PDB file of C-alpha atoms in Angstrom:
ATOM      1  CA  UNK U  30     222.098  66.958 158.444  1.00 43.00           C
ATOM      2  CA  UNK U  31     221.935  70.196 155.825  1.00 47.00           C
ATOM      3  CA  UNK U  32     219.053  72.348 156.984  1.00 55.00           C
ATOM      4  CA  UNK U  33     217.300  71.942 153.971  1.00 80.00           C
ATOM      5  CA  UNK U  34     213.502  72.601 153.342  1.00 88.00           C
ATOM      6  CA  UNK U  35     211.075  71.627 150.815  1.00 91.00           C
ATOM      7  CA  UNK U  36     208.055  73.929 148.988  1.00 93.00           C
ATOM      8  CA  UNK U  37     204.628  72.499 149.101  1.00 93.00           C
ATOM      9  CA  UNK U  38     205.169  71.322 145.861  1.00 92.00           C
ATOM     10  CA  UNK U  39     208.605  69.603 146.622  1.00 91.00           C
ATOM     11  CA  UNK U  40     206.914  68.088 150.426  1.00 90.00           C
ATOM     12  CA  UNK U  41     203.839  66.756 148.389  1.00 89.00           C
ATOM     13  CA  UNK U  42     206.335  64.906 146.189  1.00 84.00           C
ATOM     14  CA  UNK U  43     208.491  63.759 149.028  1.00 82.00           C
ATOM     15  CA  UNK U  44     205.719  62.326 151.368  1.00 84.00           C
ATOM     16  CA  UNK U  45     203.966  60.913 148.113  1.00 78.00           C
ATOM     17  CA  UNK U  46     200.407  63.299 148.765  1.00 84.00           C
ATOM     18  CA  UNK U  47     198.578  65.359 146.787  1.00 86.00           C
ATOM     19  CA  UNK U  48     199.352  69.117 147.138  1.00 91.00           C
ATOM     20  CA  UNK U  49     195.409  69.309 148.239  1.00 93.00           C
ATOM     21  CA  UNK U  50     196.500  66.977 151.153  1.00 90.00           C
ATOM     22  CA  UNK U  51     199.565  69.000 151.982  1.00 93.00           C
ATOM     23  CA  UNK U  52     197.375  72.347 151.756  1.00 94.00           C
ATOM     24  CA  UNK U  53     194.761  70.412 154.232  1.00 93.00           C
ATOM     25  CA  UNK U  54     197.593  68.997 156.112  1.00 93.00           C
ATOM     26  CA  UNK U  55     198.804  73.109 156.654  1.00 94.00           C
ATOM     27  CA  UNK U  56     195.252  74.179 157.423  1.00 93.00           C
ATOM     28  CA  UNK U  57     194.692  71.713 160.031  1.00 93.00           C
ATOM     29  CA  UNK U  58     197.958  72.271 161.935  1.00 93.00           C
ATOM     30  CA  UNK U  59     198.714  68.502 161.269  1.00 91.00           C
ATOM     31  CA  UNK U  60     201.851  68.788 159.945  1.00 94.00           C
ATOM     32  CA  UNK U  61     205.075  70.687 160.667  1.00 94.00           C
ATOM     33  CA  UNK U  62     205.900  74.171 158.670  1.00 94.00           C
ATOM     34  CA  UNK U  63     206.982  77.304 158.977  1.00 94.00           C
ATOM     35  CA  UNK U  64     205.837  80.489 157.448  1.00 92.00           C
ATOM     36  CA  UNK U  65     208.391  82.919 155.892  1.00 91.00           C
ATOM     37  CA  UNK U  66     206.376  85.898 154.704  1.00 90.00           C
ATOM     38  CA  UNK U  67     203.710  84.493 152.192  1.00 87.00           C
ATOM     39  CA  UNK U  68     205.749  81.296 151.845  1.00 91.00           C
ATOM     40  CA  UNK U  69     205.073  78.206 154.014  1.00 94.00           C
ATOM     41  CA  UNK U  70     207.873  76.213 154.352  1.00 94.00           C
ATOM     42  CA  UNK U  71     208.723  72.595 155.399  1.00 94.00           C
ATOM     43  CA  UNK U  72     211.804  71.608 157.332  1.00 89.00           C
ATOM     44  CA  UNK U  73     213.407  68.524 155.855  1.00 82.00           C
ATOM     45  CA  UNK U  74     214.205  67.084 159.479  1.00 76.00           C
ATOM     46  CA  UNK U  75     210.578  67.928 160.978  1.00 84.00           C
ATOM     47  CA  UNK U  76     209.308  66.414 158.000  1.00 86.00           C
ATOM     48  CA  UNK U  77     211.042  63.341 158.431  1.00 79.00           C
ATOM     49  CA  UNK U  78     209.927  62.645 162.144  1.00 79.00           C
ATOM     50  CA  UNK U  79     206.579  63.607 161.363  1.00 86.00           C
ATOM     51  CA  UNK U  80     206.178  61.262 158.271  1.00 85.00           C
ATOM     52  CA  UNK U  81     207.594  58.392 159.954  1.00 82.00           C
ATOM     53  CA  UNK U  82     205.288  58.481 162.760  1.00 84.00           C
ATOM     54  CA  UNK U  83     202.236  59.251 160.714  1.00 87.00           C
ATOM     55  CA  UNK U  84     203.331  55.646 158.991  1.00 88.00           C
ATOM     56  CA  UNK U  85     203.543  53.990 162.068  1.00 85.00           C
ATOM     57  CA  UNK U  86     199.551  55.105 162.837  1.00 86.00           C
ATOM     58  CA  UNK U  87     197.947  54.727 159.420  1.00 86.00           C
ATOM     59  CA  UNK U  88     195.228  52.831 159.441  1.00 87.00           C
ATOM     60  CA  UNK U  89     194.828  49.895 156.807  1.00 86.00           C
ATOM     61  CA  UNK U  90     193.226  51.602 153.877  1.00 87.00           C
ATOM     62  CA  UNK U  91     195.570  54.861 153.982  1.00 87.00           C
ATOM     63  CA  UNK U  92     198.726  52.792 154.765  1.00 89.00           C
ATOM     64  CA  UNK U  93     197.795  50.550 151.516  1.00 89.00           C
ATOM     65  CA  UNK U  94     197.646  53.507 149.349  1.00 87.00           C
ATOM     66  CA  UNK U  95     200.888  54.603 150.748  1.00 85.00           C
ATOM     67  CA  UNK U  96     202.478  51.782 150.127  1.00 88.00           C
ATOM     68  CA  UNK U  97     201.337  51.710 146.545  1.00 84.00           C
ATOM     69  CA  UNK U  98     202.845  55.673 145.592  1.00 81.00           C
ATOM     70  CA  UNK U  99     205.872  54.762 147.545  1.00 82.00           C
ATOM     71  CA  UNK U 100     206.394  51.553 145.731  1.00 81.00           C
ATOM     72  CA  UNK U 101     206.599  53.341 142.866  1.00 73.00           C
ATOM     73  CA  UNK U 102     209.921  55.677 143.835  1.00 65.00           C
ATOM     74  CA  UNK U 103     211.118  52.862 145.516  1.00 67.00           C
ATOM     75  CA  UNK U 104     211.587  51.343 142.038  1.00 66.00           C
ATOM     76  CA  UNK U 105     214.548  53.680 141.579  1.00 64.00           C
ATOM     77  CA  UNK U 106     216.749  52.496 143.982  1.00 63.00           C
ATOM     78  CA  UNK U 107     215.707  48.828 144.154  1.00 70.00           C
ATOM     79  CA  UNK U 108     216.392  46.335 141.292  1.00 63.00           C
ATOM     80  CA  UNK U 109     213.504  44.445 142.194  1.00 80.00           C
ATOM     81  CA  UNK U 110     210.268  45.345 143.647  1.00 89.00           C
ATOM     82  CA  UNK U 111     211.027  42.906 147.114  1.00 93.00           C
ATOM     83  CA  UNK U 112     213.597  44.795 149.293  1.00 94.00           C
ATOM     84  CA  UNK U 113     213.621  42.343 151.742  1.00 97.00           C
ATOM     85  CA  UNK U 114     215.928  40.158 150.704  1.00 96.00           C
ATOM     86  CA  UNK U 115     218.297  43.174 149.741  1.00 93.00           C
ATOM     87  CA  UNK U 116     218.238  44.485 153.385  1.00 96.00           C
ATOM     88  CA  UNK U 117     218.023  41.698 155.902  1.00 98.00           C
ATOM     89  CA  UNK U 118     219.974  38.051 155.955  1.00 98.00           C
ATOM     90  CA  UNK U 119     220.350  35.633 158.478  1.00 98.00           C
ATOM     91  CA  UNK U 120     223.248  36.975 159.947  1.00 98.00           C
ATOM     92  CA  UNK U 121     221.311  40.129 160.646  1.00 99.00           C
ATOM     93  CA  UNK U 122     218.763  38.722 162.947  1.00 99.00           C
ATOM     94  CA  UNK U 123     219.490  37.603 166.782  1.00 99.00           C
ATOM     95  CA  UNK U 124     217.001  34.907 167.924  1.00 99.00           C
ATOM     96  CA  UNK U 125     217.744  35.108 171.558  1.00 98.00           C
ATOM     97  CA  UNK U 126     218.443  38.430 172.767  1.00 98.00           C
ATOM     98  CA  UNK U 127     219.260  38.674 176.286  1.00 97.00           C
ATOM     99  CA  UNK U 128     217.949  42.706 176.989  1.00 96.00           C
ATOM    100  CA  UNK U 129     215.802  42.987 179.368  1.00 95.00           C
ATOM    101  CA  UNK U 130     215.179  46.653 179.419  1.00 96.00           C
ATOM    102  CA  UNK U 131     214.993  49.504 176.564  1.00 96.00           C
ATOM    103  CA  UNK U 132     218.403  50.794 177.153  1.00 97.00           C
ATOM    104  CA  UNK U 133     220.268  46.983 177.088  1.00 98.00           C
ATOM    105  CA  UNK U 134     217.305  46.514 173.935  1.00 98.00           C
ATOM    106  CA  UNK U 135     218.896  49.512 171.873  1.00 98.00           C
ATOM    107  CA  UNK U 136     222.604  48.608 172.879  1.00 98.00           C
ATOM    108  CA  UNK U 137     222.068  44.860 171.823  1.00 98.00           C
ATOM    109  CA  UNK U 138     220.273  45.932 168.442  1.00 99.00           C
ATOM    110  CA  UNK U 139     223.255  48.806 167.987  1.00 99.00           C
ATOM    111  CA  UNK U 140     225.442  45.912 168.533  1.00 98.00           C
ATOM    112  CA  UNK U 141     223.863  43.443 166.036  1.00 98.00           C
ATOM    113  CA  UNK U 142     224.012  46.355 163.734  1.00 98.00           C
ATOM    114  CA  UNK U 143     227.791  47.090 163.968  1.00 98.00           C
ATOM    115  CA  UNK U 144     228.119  43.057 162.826  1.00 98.00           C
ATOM    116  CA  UNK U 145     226.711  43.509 159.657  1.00 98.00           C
ATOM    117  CA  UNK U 146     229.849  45.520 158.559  1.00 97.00           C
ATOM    118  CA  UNK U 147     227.485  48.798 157.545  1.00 96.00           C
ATOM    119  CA  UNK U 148     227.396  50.320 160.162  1.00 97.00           C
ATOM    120  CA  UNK U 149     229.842  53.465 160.495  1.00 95.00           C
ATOM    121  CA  UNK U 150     229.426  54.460 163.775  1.00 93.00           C
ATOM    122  CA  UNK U 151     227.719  53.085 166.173  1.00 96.00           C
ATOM    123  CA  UNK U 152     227.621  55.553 169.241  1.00 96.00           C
ATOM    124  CA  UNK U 153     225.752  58.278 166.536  1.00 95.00           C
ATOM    125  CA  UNK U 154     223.140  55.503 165.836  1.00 96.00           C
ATOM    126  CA  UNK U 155     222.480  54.584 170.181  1.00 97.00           C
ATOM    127  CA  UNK U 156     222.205  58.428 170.172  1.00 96.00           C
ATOM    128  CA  UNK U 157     219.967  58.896 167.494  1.00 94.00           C
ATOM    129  CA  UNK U 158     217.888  55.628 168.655  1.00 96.00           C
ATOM    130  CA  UNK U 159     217.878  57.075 171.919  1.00 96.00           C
ATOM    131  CA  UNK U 160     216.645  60.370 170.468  1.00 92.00           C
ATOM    132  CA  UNK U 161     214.146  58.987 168.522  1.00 91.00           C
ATOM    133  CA  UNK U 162     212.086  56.958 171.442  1.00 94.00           C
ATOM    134  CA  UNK U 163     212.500  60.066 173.643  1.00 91.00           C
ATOM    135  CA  UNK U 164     210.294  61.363 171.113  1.00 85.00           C
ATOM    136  CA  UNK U 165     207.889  58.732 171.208  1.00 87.00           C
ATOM    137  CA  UNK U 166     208.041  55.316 171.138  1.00 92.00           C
ATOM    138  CA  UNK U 167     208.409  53.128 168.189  1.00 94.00           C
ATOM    139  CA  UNK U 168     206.654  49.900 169.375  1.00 95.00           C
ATOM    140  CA  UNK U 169     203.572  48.971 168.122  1.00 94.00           C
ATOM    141  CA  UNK U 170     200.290  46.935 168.827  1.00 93.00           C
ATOM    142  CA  UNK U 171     200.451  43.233 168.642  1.00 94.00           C
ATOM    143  CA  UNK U 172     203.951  43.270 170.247  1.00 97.00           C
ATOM    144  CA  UNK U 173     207.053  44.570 167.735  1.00 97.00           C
ATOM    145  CA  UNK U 174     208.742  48.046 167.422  1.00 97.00           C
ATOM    146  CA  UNK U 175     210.268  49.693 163.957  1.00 97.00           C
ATOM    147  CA  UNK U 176     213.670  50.972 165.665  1.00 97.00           C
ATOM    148  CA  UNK U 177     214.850  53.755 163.745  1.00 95.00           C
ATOM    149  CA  UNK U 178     217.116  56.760 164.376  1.00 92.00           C
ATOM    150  CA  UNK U 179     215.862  60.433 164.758  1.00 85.00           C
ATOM    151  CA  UNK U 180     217.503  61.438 161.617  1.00 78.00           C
ATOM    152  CA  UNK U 181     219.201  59.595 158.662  1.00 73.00           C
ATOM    153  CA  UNK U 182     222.589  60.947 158.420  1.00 76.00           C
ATOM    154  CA  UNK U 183     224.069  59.396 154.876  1.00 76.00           C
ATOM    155  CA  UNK U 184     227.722  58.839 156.589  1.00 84.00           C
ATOM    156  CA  UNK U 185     226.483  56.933 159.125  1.00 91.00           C
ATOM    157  CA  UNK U 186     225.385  53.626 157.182  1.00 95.00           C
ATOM    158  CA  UNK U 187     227.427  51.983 154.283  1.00 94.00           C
ATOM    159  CA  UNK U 188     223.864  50.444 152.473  1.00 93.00           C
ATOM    160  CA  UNK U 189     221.114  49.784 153.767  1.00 93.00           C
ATOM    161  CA  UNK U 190     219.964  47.253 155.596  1.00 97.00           C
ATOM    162  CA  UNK U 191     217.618  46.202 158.891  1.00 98.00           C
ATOM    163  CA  UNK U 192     218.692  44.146 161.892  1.00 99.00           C
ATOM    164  CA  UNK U 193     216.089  41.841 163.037  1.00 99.00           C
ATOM    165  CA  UNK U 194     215.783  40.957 167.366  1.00 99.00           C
ATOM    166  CA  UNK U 195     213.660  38.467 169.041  1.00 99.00           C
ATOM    167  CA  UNK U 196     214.271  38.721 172.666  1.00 98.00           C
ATOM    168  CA  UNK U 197     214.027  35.960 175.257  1.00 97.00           C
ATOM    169  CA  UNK U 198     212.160  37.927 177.359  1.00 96.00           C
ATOM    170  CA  UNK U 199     209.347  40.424 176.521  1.00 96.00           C
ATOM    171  CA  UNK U 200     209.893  44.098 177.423  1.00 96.00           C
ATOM    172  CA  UNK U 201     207.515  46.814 177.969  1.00 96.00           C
ATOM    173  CA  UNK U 202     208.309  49.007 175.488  1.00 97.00           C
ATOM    174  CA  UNK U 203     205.868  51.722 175.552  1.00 94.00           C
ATOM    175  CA  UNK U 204     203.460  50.408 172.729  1.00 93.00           C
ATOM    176  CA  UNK U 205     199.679  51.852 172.738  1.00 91.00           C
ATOM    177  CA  UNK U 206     198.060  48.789 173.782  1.00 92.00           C
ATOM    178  CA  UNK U 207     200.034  49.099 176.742  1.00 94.00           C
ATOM    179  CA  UNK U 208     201.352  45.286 176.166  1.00 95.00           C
ATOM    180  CA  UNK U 209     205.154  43.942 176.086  1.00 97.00           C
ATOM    181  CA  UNK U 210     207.090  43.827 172.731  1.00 98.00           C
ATOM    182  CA  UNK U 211     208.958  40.887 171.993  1.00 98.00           C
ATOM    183  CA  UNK U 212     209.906  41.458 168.682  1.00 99.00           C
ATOM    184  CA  UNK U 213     212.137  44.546 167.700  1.00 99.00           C
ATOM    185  CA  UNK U 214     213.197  45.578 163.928  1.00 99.00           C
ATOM    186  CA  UNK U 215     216.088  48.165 162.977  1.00 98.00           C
ATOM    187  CA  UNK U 216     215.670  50.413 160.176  1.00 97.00           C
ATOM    188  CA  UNK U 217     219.156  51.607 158.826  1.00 96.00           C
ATOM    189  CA  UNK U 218     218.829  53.675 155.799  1.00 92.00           C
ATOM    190  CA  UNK U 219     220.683  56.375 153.929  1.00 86.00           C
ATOM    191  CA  UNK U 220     217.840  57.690 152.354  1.00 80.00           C
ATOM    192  CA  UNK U 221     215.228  59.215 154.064  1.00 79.00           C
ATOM    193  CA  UNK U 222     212.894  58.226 150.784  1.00 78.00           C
ATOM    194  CA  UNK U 223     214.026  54.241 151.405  1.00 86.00           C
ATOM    195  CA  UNK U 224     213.219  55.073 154.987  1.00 89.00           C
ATOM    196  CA  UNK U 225     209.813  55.708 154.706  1.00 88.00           C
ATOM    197  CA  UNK U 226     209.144  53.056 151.895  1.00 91.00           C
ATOM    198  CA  UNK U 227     210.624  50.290 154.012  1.00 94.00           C
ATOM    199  CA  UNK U 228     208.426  51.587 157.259  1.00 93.00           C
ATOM    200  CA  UNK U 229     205.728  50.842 154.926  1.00 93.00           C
ATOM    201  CA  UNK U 230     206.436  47.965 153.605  1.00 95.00           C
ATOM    202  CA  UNK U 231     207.297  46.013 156.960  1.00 97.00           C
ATOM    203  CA  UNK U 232     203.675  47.729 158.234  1.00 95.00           C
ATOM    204  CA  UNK U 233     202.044  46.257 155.310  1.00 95.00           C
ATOM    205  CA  UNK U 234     203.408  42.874 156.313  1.00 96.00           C
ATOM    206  CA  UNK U 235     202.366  43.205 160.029  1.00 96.00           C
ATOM    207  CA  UNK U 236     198.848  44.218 158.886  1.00 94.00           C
ATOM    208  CA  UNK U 237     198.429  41.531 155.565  1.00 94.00           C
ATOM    209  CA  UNK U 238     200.441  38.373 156.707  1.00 96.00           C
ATOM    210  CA  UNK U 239     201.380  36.256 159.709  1.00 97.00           C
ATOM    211  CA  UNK U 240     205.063  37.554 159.780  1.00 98.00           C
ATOM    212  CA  UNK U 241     204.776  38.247 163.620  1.00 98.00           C
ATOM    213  CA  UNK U 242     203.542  34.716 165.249  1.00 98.00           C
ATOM    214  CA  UNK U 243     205.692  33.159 162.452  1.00 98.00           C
ATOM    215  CA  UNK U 244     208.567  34.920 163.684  1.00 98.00           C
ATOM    216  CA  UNK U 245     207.708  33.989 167.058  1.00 98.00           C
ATOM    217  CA  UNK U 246     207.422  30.395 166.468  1.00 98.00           C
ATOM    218  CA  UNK U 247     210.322  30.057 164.183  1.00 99.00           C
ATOM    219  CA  UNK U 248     213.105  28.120 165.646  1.00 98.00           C
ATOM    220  CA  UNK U 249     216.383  29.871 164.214  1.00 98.00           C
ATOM    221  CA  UNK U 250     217.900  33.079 162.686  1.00 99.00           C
ATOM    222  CA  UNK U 251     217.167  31.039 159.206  1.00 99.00           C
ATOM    223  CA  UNK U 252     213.976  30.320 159.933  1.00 99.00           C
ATOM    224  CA  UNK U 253     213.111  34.005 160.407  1.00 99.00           C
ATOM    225  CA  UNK U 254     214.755  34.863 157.691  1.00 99.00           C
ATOM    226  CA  UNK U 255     212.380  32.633 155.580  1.00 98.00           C
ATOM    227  CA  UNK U 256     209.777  33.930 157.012  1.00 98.00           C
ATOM    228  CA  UNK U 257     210.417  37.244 156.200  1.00 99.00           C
ATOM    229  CA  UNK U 258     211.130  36.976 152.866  1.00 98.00           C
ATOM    230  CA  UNK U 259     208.142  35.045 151.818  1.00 98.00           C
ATOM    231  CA  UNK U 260     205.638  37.374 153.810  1.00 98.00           C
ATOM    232  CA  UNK U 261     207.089  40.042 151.699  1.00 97.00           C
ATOM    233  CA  UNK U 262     205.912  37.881 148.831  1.00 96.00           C
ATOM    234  CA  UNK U 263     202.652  37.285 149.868  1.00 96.00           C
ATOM    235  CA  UNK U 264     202.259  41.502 150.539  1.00 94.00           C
ATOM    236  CA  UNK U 265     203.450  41.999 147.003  1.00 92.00           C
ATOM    237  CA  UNK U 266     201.073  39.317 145.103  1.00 90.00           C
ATOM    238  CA  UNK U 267     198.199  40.811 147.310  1.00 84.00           C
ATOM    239  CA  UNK U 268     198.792  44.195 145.722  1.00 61.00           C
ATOM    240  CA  UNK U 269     199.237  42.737 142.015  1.00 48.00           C
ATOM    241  CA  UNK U 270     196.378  40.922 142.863  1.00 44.00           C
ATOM    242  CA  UNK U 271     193.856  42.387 144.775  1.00 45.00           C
ATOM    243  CA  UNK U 272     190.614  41.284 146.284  1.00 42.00           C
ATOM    244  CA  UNK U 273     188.177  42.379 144.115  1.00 40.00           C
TER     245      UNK U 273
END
């Protein structure tokens, strides 16, 4: 990954803020940065890791308004405003996964990964996966984890794309609530911008809809699919038409 690093201009842009936020962000210590003389800098790979987790703890209001400015840049990648059905099909998702720890988890979701024909190399992405939950762990309340790697190397995905597992068993997977995860999603993506739009998005869906015990109770890989794709739906007609 270059060792590139953003301005507070070019961060504020990046992480969709204000550069009032970014400045408070700064002041606070709450964000990662370096100073170089008068100059505080951001480093593009800190930054990453740090905005992905701060996704995975926003609470509802903040994580809406997220999603909204992130929409918006997503809209230059994405010929449609749903990226679900660009990034997951049936063949993607594994109904009955047989891991029964985190280790045979990660291998089994690599695996599923290296299936979908976009995957470029699989023994960077266990690494990174690895990596990434040494870090802290990416499952979440109510029982389902956002896999993704510590850093989102460009050569190592061909598009992309999310793998979708539903163990038989639950694991403890080091989620706040202290409860076992049964539901795990990979997040493969070239750029780091797509990254952070599609944490949101499948947040949004886990906050807004019944995606998770509809997933649970769905019968097949087609099935979850559906279910998916129309919880997406209902996210984006909520936002064109909100509660008032």
């Amino acid at each position: 990954m270059p060792h590139r690093t953003f301005s507070a201009e070019e961060v504020a842009a990046y992480l969709h803020l204000s550069r009032p936020d970014v400045d408070s962000l700064v002041k606070d210590g709450a964000i990662p940065f370096e100073k170089r003389g008068e100059r505080v800098v951001f480093r593009r790979s800190d930054i990453d890791a740090w905005a992905s987790q701060r996704i995975l703890s926003l609470k509802e209001k903040r994580l809406a308004e997220y999603h909204l400015r992130s929409s918006q840049g997503a809209r230059q990648v994405f010929a449609n405003e749903a990226i679900m059905p660009e990034m997951v099909q049936p063949d993607f998702i594994a109904p009955a996964m047989r891991g029964k720890t985190r280790a045979s988890i990660l291998r089994e979701m690599v695996a599923l990964a290296e299936k979908t024909g976009r995957l470029c190399d699989p023994r960077d992405l266990l690494q990174s996966l690895e990596a990434r939950e040494g870090l802290c762990s990416t499952a979440l309340p109510e029982g389902f984890a956002l896999l993704h790697p510590r850093h989102h190397e460009p050569y190592m995905f061909a598009s992309s794309f999310i793998v979708v597992g539903r163990p038989i068993q639950e694991i403890h997977f080091g989620a706040p609530d202290g409860r076992p995860t049964n539901l795990f999603f990979l997040i493969c993506c070239q750029d780091d911008r797509i990254h952070l739009h599609t944490l949101a998005r499948l947040c949004m869906m886990a906050m807004k809809t019944e995606v998770l015990p509809r997933l649970r109770a769905a019968p097949d890989a087609l099935a979850m699919f559906d279910v998916i794709v129309a919880s997406e739906q209902e996210v984006l007609e909520g936002k064109r038409h909100p509660t008032p």
